[in-house]
Coordinates of C-alpha atoms in Angstrom, one line a residue:
M19 CA 83.4 120.7 76.7
H20 CA 83.9 117.5 78.4
Q21 CA 85.4 116.5 82.4
L22 CA 84.8 113.7 84.0
V23 CA 84.0 114.1 87.7
F24 CA 85.2 111.8 90.3
A25 CA 84.0 110.6 93.4
R26 CA 84.4 107.7 96.3
D27 CA 83.1 106.9 99.4
R28 CA 79.5 109.0 97.1
R29 CA 82.0 112.0 97.6
N30 CA 82.4 114.1 94.9
L31 CA 86.6 114.8 95.1
F32 CA 87.9 116.1 91.2
H33 CA 86.7 116.8 88.7
I34 CA 89.2 116.5 85.4
R35 CA 88.8 118.9 81.7
L36 CA 88.7 116.4 79.0
Q37 CA 91.2 117.4 76.2
N38 CA 90.7 116.9 72.0
S39 CA 93.6 114.4 72.9
T40 CA 94.9 111.0 75.0
T41 CA 93.7 111.0 78.7
K42 CA 96.3 108.3 80.0
I43 CA 94.4 107.2 84.4
G44 CA 96.2 104.9 86.3
R45 CA 98.6 104.6 89.4
S46 CA 101.8 105.9 87.7
A47 CA 103.2 109.2 87.6
R48 CA 103.4 110.1 83.8
C49 CA 99.5 109.2 84.0
D50 CA 97.7 112.5 83.7
V51 CA 95.4 111.5 86.1
V52 CA 97.0 109.4 89.5
L53 CA 95.6 107.4 91.5
T54 CA 98.0 106.0 94.3
D55 CA 95.9 103.0 95.5
P56 CA 97.5 99.8 94.9
E57 CA 94.6 98.4 93.2
I58 CA 94.6 100.6 90.2
S59 CA 97.6 99.3 87.2
R60 CA 100.2 102.1 86.9
E61 CA 98.3 102.3 83.3
H62 CA 94.6 101.4 84.1
A63 CA 92.5 103.0 81.3
A64 CA 92.9 105.9 78.7
I65 CA 90.4 108.3 77.3
F66 CA 91.3 108.8 73.6
H67 CA 89.2 111.3 71.3
S68 CA 88.4 110.9 68.0
E69 CA 85.5 113.3 65.6
G70 CA 83.8 115.4 68.8
Q71 CA 84.1 111.4 71.2
Y72 CA 86.1 109.5 73.9
L73 CA 86.3 106.3 74.3
L74 CA 87.1 104.2 76.6
K75 CA 89.6 101.9 77.0
Q76 CA 90.9 99.7 79.9
Q77 CA 95.2 99.3 79.6
G78 CA 97.7 97.0 81.3
Q79 CA 95.6 94.9 83.9
G80 CA 92.7 96.7 85.4
S81 CA 89.5 95.9 84.9
I82 CA 86.7 99.3 84.1
Q83 CA 82.7 98.4 85.1
V84 CA 81.0 100.9 83.1
N85 CA 77.3 101.6 84.1
G86 CA 77.5 98.7 86.3
S87 CA 79.0 96.1 84.0
E88 CA 83.0 95.6 83.0
Q89 CA 83.3 96.6 79.8
S90 CA 87.4 96.2 77.7
S91 CA 85.9 99.7 75.4
H92 CA 83.4 102.0 75.5
V93 CA 81.8 105.2 74.0
L94 CA 80.9 107.7 76.2
K95 CA 78.2 109.1 76.5
L96 CA 76.7 112.3 78.9
G97 CA 75.7 110.3 82.5
D98 CA 78.1 107.3 81.7
K99 CA 79.2 106.4 85.1
F100 CA 82.7 103.9 85.1
Q101 CA 84.6 102.0 88.6
I102 CA 88.4 102.1 88.7
G103 CA 89.4 100.3 91.5
P104 CA 87.4 102.5 95.0
W105 CA 87.0 105.5 92.2
E106 CA 83.7 105.9 90.1
A107 CA 83.8 108.4 87.6
E108 CA 80.8 110.3 85.9
F109 CA 81.2 112.1 82.1
Q110 CA 79.9 115.3 82.3
T111 CA 79.5 119.1 80.4
F112 CA 80.8 121.4 82.0
E113 CA 81.1 125.4 80.8
N114 CA 84.7 126.8 81.4
S115 CA 84.4 129.3 84.3
N116 CA 88.0 130.5 83.7
P117 CA 88.9 131.3 80.6
S118 CA 92.7 132.8 81.5
L119 CA 93.2 129.1 82.4
D120 CA 92.1 127.9 79.5
A121 CA 94.2 124.7 78.6
T122 CA 94.9 125.6 75.5
Q123 CA 97.3 128.4 76.6
V124 CA 98.9 125.8 79.6
T125 CA 101.0 123.1 77.4
R126 CA 103.6 120.5 78.4
G127 CA 106.1 120.2 75.9
E128 CA 103.7 120.3 72.8
A129 CA 100.4 118.1 74.4
P130 CA 98.0 120.0 75.9
V131 CA 97.6 120.4 80.4
T132 CA 95.0 118.4 81.8
Q133 CA 92.8 120.0 84.4
A134 CA 92.3 117.9 87.7
V135 CA 90.1 120.1 89.6
A136 CA 89.8 119.6 93.5
G137 CA 86.4 120.6 93.4
G138 CA 85.9 123.3 95.9
R139 CA 84.2 126.1 98.2
R140 CA 83.6 128.8 97.5
G141 CA 82.5 131.8 99.5
Y142 CA 86.3 133.4 100.6
V143 CA 87.1 136.3 99.9
L144 CA 90.4 136.3 97.7
R145 CA 92.1 139.7 99.2
H146 CA 91.8 137.9 102.6
M147 CA 93.3 134.7 102.2
K148 CA 97.1 133.8 102.2
V149 CA 99.8 131.1 101.0
V150 CA 101.7 129.7 103.3
V151 CA 105.2 127.9 102.9
Q152 CA 105.9 125.4 105.4
R153 CA 109.2 122.8 105.9
A154 CA 110.7 120.7 108.6
N155 CA 112.2 122.7 111.7
E156 CA 111.8 125.7 109.7
T157 CA 110.0 129.4 110.4
P158 CA 107.0 129.4 108.0
K159 CA 106.2 131.9 105.1
S160 CA 103.4 133.6 104.5
Y161 CA 102.4 135.5 101.1
S162 CA 99.8 137.9 100.0
L163 CA 97.4 136.1 97.8
G164 CA 95.4 139.2 96.7
N165 CA 94.0 139.3 92.4
T166 CA 97.5 138.2 91.1
A167 CA 99.2 135.3 90.0
L168 CA 102.4 134.0 92.2
S169 CA 105.0 131.9 90.6
V170 CA 106.0 128.4 92.4
G171 CA 109.8 127.5 91.7
A172 CA 113.8 127.0 92.6
D173 CA 114.3 130.4 90.6
P174 CA 115.7 133.4 93.7
K175 CA 113.2 135.4 90.4
N176 CA 109.9 133.3 91.2
D177 CA 107.3 135.5 93.5
I178 CA 107.5 132.0 96.3
V179 CA 111.2 130.5 96.2
L180 CA 111.4 127.3 97.9
D181 CA 114.9 126.2 98.1
D182 CA 114.2 122.9 98.1
S183 CA 116.5 120.2 95.9
F184 CA 112.8 118.7 94.7
T185 CA 112.2 121.6 93.5
S186 CA 112.2 122.7 89.2
S187 CA 113.2 125.8 88.7
R188 CA 109.3 127.1 87.4
H189 CA 107.4 124.4 89.2
L190 CA 104.6 126.0 88.9
K191 CA 101.0 129.2 89.0
I192 CA 99.1 130.9 91.0
V193 CA 97.0 132.5 89.4
T194 CA 93.3 134.1 91.2
E195 CA 90.1 135.0 89.3
N196 CA 87.1 135.6 89.8
D197 CA 87.3 134.3 93.7
E198 CA 88.6 131.0 92.5
V199 CA 92.4 129.5 93.7
W200 CA 93.8 127.7 91.0
V201 CA 96.8 125.8 90.2
C202 CA 99.2 125.1 86.9
D203 CA 102.6 122.9 87.5
L204 CA 104.8 124.3 84.7
G205 CA 106.1 121.1 83.5
S206 CA 107.2 120.3 86.7
T207 CA 109.6 116.7 87.1
N208 CA 108.9 116.0 90.0
G209 CA 104.9 116.8 90.0
T210 CA 102.1 118.6 92.0
I211 CA 100.6 116.7 94.2
L212 CA 97.5 118.2 95.7
G213 CA 94.8 116.6 98.3
G214 CA 96.8 113.8 98.0
I215 CA 96.2 113.4 93.9
K216 CA 99.2 114.4 90.9
I217 CA 97.5 117.5 88.9
R218 CA 98.1 119.6 85.9
H219 CA 95.7 122.4 86.2
A220 CA 93.7 122.8 89.5
Q221 CA 91.2 124.3 91.6
W222 CA 92.4 125.1 95.5
D223 CA 90.0 124.8 97.1
P224 CA 91.2 126.1 101.0
D225 CA 91.2 123.1 102.8
A226 CA 93.3 121.1 100.2
I227 CA 97.9 120.9 100.8
I228 CA 99.6 121.1 98.1
K229 CA 102.8 118.8 98.2
V230 CA 105.8 120.5 96.1
G231 CA 109.7 118.8 97.0
Q232 CA 109.9 118.7 101.1
C233 CA 107.4 121.5 101.1
Q234 CA 104.2 121.9 102.1
L235 CA 102.0 125.4 100.6
S236 CA 98.3 125.9 102.3
L237 CA 95.5 128.1 101.6
Q238 CA 94.0 130.6 104.3
E239 CA 92.2 133.5 105.6
S240 CA 94.5 136.3 106.6
S241 CA 91.3 137.8 108.8
S242 CA 91.0 134.2 111.0
L243 CA 94.6 134.3 111.2
K244 CA 95.8 137.2 112.0
T245 CA 97.3 139.2 115.1
V246 CA 95.5 139.3 118.6
E247 CA 97.0 141.1 121.9
P248 CA 97.6 138.7 123.8
L249 CA 95.8 138.8 127.3
I250 CA 97.2 139.3 130.1
T251 CA 96.3 137.4 132.1
D252 CA 98.6 134.5 134.4
R253 CA 95.8 131.8 133.8
F254 CA 94.5 130.2 130.3
F255 CA 92.4 127.1 130.4
G256 CA 94.3 125.4 133.1
M257 CA 98.1 126.6 132.1
V258 CA 99.3 129.1 134.8
G259 CA 102.1 131.6 133.6
E260 CA 102.9 136.1 133.9
T261 CA 106.2 135.4 132.0
P262 CA 106.1 136.4 127.9
V263 CA 106.6 133.0 126.2
M264 CA 103.8 132.2 128.2
Q265 CA 102.0 135.2 127.0
K266 CA 103.1 134.3 123.4
L267 CA 101.3 130.9 124.0
Y268 CA 98.3 131.7 125.4
G269 CA 98.1 134.9 121.7
E270 CA 99.1 132.4 119.6
L271 CA 95.9 129.5 121.0
Q272 CA 93.5 132.4 120.3
Q273 CA 95.1 132.4 116.1
V274 CA 94.8 128.6 116.6
G275 CA 92.1 127.9 118.7
P276 CA 88.7 129.0 115.9
T277 CA 91.2 127.9 113.2
H278 CA 89.9 124.4 111.8
A279 CA 93.4 123.3 111.1
T280 CA 95.5 120.1 112.5
V281 CA 97.3 121.8 114.9
L282 CA 100.6 119.7 115.6
V283 CA 101.5 120.6 120.2
L284 CA 105.4 120.2 120.2
G285 CA 107.7 120.0 123.5
E286 CA 109.1 117.8 126.0
S287 CA 107.8 115.6 128.5
G288 CA 105.6 117.6 131.5
V289 CA 105.0 120.8 129.8
G290 CA 101.7 120.5 130.2
K291 CA 100.9 119.2 126.2
E292 CA 97.1 118.0 126.6
L293 CA 95.9 121.3 128.4
V294 CA 97.2 123.4 125.5
A295 CA 95.0 120.7 123.4
Q296 CA 92.3 121.2 125.5
A297 CA 92.6 125.3 124.6
V298 CA 92.5 124.6 121.7
H299 CA 89.3 122.2 121.8
A300 CA 87.5 124.5 124.3
L301 CA 88.7 128.1 121.8
S302 CA 86.7 126.1 118.5
T303 CA 83.6 125.5 116.8
R304 CA 83.3 122.4 118.2
A305 CA 83.5 123.5 121.5
S306 CA 80.2 121.5 122.5
G307 CA 81.2 118.0 121.9
P308 CA 83.6 116.3 123.4
F309 CA 87.5 116.0 123.8
V310 CA 88.5 112.9 123.2
A311 CA 92.0 111.8 124.2
L312 CA 94.7 108.4 122.8
N313 CA 98.5 108.4 124.1
C314 CA 99.5 107.0 121.1
G315 CA 103.1 105.7 123.2
A316 CA 100.7 104.0 125.9
I317 CA 98.6 101.3 124.0
S318 CA 100.1 98.3 123.0
K319 CA 101.1 97.4 119.1
E320 CA 98.3 94.9 119.2
L321 CA 94.6 96.8 120.1
I322 CA 95.9 100.6 118.8
E323 CA 93.8 99.7 115.6
S324 CA 90.9 98.7 117.3
E325 CA 91.0 102.0 119.8
L326 CA 92.1 103.9 116.7
F327 CA 89.3 103.0 114.3
G328 CA 87.1 100.3 117.1
H329 CA 86.0 96.8 116.1
E330 CA 82.9 95.0 114.9
K331 CA 81.8 93.0 117.2
G332 CA 83.9 89.5 116.8
A333 CA 86.6 91.1 114.7
F334 CA 89.1 89.2 116.4
T335 CA 89.6 87.3 120.0
G336 CA 87.5 88.6 122.5
A337 CA 86.0 91.3 120.5
G338 CA 83.2 90.9 122.7
R339 CA 80.4 93.5 121.3
Q340 CA 81.1 96.4 118.9
H341 CA 83.6 99.4 120.4
D342 CA 84.1 103.0 118.2
G343 CA 87.3 104.2 118.9
A344 CA 88.8 107.7 119.2
F345 CA 87.3 108.5 115.9
G346 CA 83.8 107.3 116.9
Q347 CA 84.4 109.0 120.3
A348 CA 85.3 112.5 119.8
K349 CA 82.3 112.5 116.5
G350 CA 81.3 116.8 116.7
G351 CA 84.7 117.5 118.9
T352 CA 88.2 117.3 119.0
L353 CA 90.3 113.7 118.7
F354 CA 93.9 114.8 120.8
L355 CA 96.6 111.9 119.8
D356 CA 98.7 112.1 122.5
E357 CA 102.6 111.4 121.4
I358 CA 101.8 110.8 118.1
G359 CA 105.7 109.8 117.3
E360 CA 105.2 106.1 118.7
L361 CA 102.1 105.1 116.5
P362 CA 103.8 101.7 114.9
L363 CA 104.8 102.1 110.7
D364 CA 102.1 99.9 109.6
L365 CA 99.3 101.7 110.8
Q366 CA 100.7 105.4 109.9
P367 CA 98.9 104.9 106.2
K368 CA 95.6 104.3 107.5
L369 CA 95.3 107.8 109.2
L370 CA 96.8 109.5 107.0
R371 CA 93.6 107.6 104.4
V372 CA 91.7 109.1 107.7
L373 CA 93.4 112.6 107.4
E374 CA 92.6 112.3 103.6
N375 CA 89.5 111.2 103.5
R376 CA 88.1 112.2 105.7
T377 CA 86.7 108.7 106.3
Y378 CA 86.8 105.2 107.5
R379 CA 86.4 101.5 108.8
R380 CA 86.3 99.8 112.1
V381 CA 88.7 96.2 112.0
G382 CA 86.8 93.9 110.6
G383 CA 84.4 95.7 109.1
S384 CA 83.4 96.2 105.9
E385 CA 81.5 100.5 106.3
E386 CA 82.8 103.5 105.6
L387 CA 82.3 106.4 108.8
N388 CA 82.6 109.6 107.9
S389 CA 85.4 111.1 110.2
D390 CA 84.2 115.3 112.3
V391 CA 86.7 115.6 114.0
R392 CA 89.7 117.6 113.9
I393 CA 92.7 115.5 114.9
V394 CA 95.0 117.8 117.6
A395 CA 98.9 115.8 117.4
A396 CA 101.0 115.9 120.5
T397 CA 105.0 114.7 120.4
H398 CA 108.0 115.3 122.3
R399 CA 110.5 113.9 119.4
D400 CA 111.8 115.3 116.1
L401 CA 109.3 114.6 113.4
A402 CA 111.5 115.5 111.1
E403 CA 114.6 113.6 112.1
L404 CA 112.7 110.6 113.0
V405 CA 110.9 111.2 108.8
R406 CA 115.1 111.3 108.0
Q407 CA 115.3 108.0 109.5
K408 CA 113.0 106.0 108.1
A409 CA 110.4 106.0 111.7
F410 CA 107.5 107.9 110.7
R411 CA 106.4 109.4 106.9
E412 CA 106.8 111.8 105.1
D413 CA 103.3 112.9 104.1
L414 CA 102.0 111.8 107.3
F415 CA 104.3 114.4 108.9
F416 CA 102.7 117.1 105.9
R417 CA 99.2 116.4 106.5
L418 CA 100.0 117.2 110.9
F419 CA 102.6 119.6 110.0
V420 CA 99.7 122.6 109.3
L421 CA 99.7 124.7 112.9
P422 CA 102.9 124.0 115.1
L423 CA 102.2 124.7 118.3
P424 CA 105.3 125.0 120.5
V425 CA 105.2 124.8 124.4
P426 CA 107.7 125.7 126.4
R427 CA 110.0 124.3 128.4
L428 CA 109.9 125.4 132.9
R429 CA 113.6 126.7 132.1
D430 CA 112.2 129.0 129.9
H431 CA 110.2 130.4 132.0
L432 CA 111.2 129.5 135.5
D433 CA 109.7 133.0 136.7
D434 CA 106.9 131.8 137.0
I435 CA 107.9 129.2 139.4
P436 CA 106.7 131.3 142.6
L437 CA 102.9 131.4 140.8
L438 CA 102.9 127.8 139.7
T439 CA 104.2 126.7 143.4
E440 CA 101.0 129.1 145.2
T441 CA 99.0 127.7 142.4
F442 CA 99.8 123.5 143.3
L443 CA 100.3 124.2 147.3
K444 CA 96.2 125.5 146.7
E445 CA 95.3 122.5 145.1
F446 CA 97.1 120.6 147.1
S447 CA 95.6 121.9 150.8
P448 CA 92.3 123.4 150.4
T449 CA 91.9 124.6 154.1
G450 CA 95.1 126.6 154.5
A451 CA 99.0 126.4 153.0
K452 CA 101.8 126.6 154.1
P453 CA 104.7 128.6 152.9
L454 CA 107.6 128.3 151.9
T455 CA 110.5 130.0 153.2
V456 CA 113.1 131.8 151.3
D457 CA 115.0 129.6 151.3
A458 CA 113.1 126.8 150.1
S459 CA 112.1 128.8 146.9
Q460 CA 115.5 129.9 145.5
K461 CA 115.2 126.0 146.1
L462 CA 112.6 126.2 143.1
R463 CA 113.8 128.2 141.7
N464 CA 118.2 127.3 140.8
H465 CA 116.7 123.3 140.1
P466 CA 116.5 122.9 135.6
Y467 CA 113.3 121.1 135.8
P468 CA 114.0 117.6 133.0
G469 CA 110.4 117.1 133.7
N470 CA 108.6 120.3 132.9
V471 CA 106.0 121.6 135.5
R472 CA 105.2 118.0 136.0
E473 CA 108.3 117.4 137.8
L474 CA 107.6 120.7 139.3
R475 CA 104.0 120.0 139.7
N476 CA 105.4 116.7 141.9
V477 CA 107.6 117.8 143.7
I478 CA 105.2 120.2 145.8
L479 CA 102.8 117.3 146.2
R480 CA 105.9 115.2 148.6
A481 CA 107.1 118.9 150.8
S482 CA 102.8 119.6 151.2
L483 CA 102.7 116.0 153.0
M484 CA 106.1 115.8 154.2
A485 CA 107.2 118.9 156.0
R486 CA 106.6 118.8 159.4
G487 CA 106.7 122.0 161.1
K488 CA 104.2 124.7 159.7
Q489 CA 106.5 125.7 156.6
I490 CA 108.1 124.1 153.7
E491 CA 112.2 123.8 154.3
A492 CA 114.4 123.7 152.2
A493 CA 114.8 119.9 153.2
D494 CA 110.8 119.5 152.1
I495 CA 112.0 120.4 148.9
V496 CA 113.5 116.3 147.1
F497 CA 114.0 116.3 143.5
P498 CA 113.7 112.7 141.4
D499 CA 118.2 113.3 141.0
N500 CA 119.1 114.2 144.8
F501 CA 116.1 111.2 146.1
N502 CA 120.2 109.9 147.4
E503 CA 120.8 112.8 149.4
A504 CA 117.8 112.9 151.6
G505 CA 118.4 112.0 155.5
Q506 CA 117.4 109.5 157.5
D507 CA 113.9 111.0 158.5
D508 CA 113.2 110.7 154.8
V509 CA 113.9 107.9 153.6
L510 CA 112.4 106.4 157.1
L511 CA 108.8 108.5 155.8
F512 CA 108.9 107.5 151.9
Q513 CA 109.0 104.2 153.2
G514 CA 105.6 105.1 154.6
I515 CA 104.0 106.7 151.0
E516 CA 106.1 104.6 149.1
R517 CA 104.2 105.3 145.5
L518 CA 102.7 108.1 143.9
E519 CA 98.9 106.3 144.3
E520 CA 99.4 106.1 148.0
M521 CA 100.3 109.9 147.7
E522 CA 97.4 110.7 145.6
K523 CA 95.0 108.9 148.5
K524 CA 95.7 111.0 151.0
L525 CA 95.3 113.8 148.7
I526 CA 92.0 113.1 148.1
L527 CA 90.9 112.1 151.4
Q528 CA 92.2 115.0 153.2
S529 CA 90.2 117.4 150.2
L530 CA 86.9 115.3 151.1
V531 CA 87.8 115.5 154.5
A532 CA 88.1 119.3 154.4
H533 CA 84.7 119.9 152.7
K534 CA 83.2 117.7 155.1
W535 CA 82.4 115.4 152.3
N536 CA 80.6 116.9 149.8
K537 CA 82.0 115.8 146.4
A538 CA 81.4 118.4 143.6
Q539 CA 83.8 120.8 146.0
A540 CA 86.2 118.0 146.6
A541 CA 86.8 117.2 143.1
Q542 CA 86.8 121.3 142.2
S543 CA 89.6 121.8 144.3
L544 CA 91.4 118.9 143.4
G545 CA 90.8 119.5 139.5
I546 CA 89.4 116.7 138.1
A547 CA 85.7 115.1 137.2
K548 CA 83.6 114.1 139.6
S549 CA 83.5 111.1 138.1
T550 CA 87.2 111.1 138.2
L551 CA 87.2 110.9 142.6
F552 CA 84.2 108.8 142.6
S553 CA 86.2 106.1 141.4
K554 CA 89.0 106.8 142.6
I555 CA 86.9 107.0 146.1
K556 CA 86.3 103.5 145.2
L557 CA 89.3 102.3 144.6
Y558 CA 90.5 103.6 147.3
Q559 CA 87.9 102.6 149.4
L560 CA 87.5 106.1 151.2
E561 CA 84.3 105.5 151.9
Q562 CA 85.7 103.4 154.8
N563 CA 86.9 106.4 156.3
R564 CA 84.4 108.4 157.1
S565 CA 82.8 108.9 159.8
A566 CA 79.3 108.0 160.6

């Protein structure tokens, strides 16, 4: 039998097993091979079988390059290569390694089903694999794979039941054999999408995502995601907390960190999503590589594409030199995309392409660069609601929503406030923090903290700087929503230290003096890098405060 091996950007991505019938290739969902690129016609080409030969023929407006020259029709020979848009296909023979899923046994109407195989990874053990079904705003469900077949669809008689209006009653079947996983679409109305390609019968690589209606199915190794007992600790990679919800978060990080999957960190502003992302990085196999953070909501729409993918010299006004961008800077490590919900809608398809194809181009460049990063994204917004509002792409949402990781709000673990307060006070006053009175501690405990841990930290910072006695009194605890209730003395004090930058300047100088200007020790006590401390010293011109 014969097959076509499809490649893009010099990477073999999947292969099609040709049958003794016509195989249509194009952008239309009715084609046997669906390639969604805009430069490909709805019905771009067709391969006709007759008397043991396969004839490739141009259809519609699409052009075909065969072995480097444009042709409207060509009888395929072994080793022939033809180009359709950005895709290249090679005509080959193959041995049927999966007799239980022979194309003659799987039909759509009277026509045999074409088999699109997303070329795969070997070596995984099927009894350790599971199918994870995820739908927006719902808890993921897992199904053991084992050496069996699983039917998927809306009918309650299926092994995996999908309550989805876009799913057919008998939508697809998952079959395992000889350490391979195969997916067969059962003639569904809306189709089965594997790794971004619409398929009929395909081999399932563990790295690929299947999309069925509004659901996505992923293949995961149960052994790598087995239940891990949480660490009994009050600190975990910069996070502080000993309550059950924090212990649960630490346990989830132990599970998620060592995997290679994309992580979506969910939580309100101020809960510490970047600390969670750094923990994922530290626990991963990429820990020795760089950790690069990019806030998608803090960069102008005009510059964010360049900040993500980089740019070539002269790509636009002001581009005086080549810039690597976040994907280039994070090579071999982790890229943290904070506030992913703020990413402009017109840039989302470009990010999706990188996530699916693992290649990208700098702004103004033509060279395809390999993306060697693990993505950890974060948002405080409801992405599923943004999808419903057409403000966020559904396909990008499902591509990011692989391992969702919710971070608890501070009001969900108020019992951690004493430990957090003690930690912050030691950070701000390395040589001796002022203790809190009982009333001050109770006042901290009674606040709802809409700004979460970040708000608590700033409140403690202000109290440690402004308290005039030997203890921090309840009156020294002032929250952002009741500054107007402060006394006149507090108002006068705030006139002297109005801005957070001035608080930071005073805190850094206090730490430097306490450590006799040992910058390494000062940086460690402040919890910042030495390079950051050096830049702050220069910014605030602190050297002139140093005594001779």
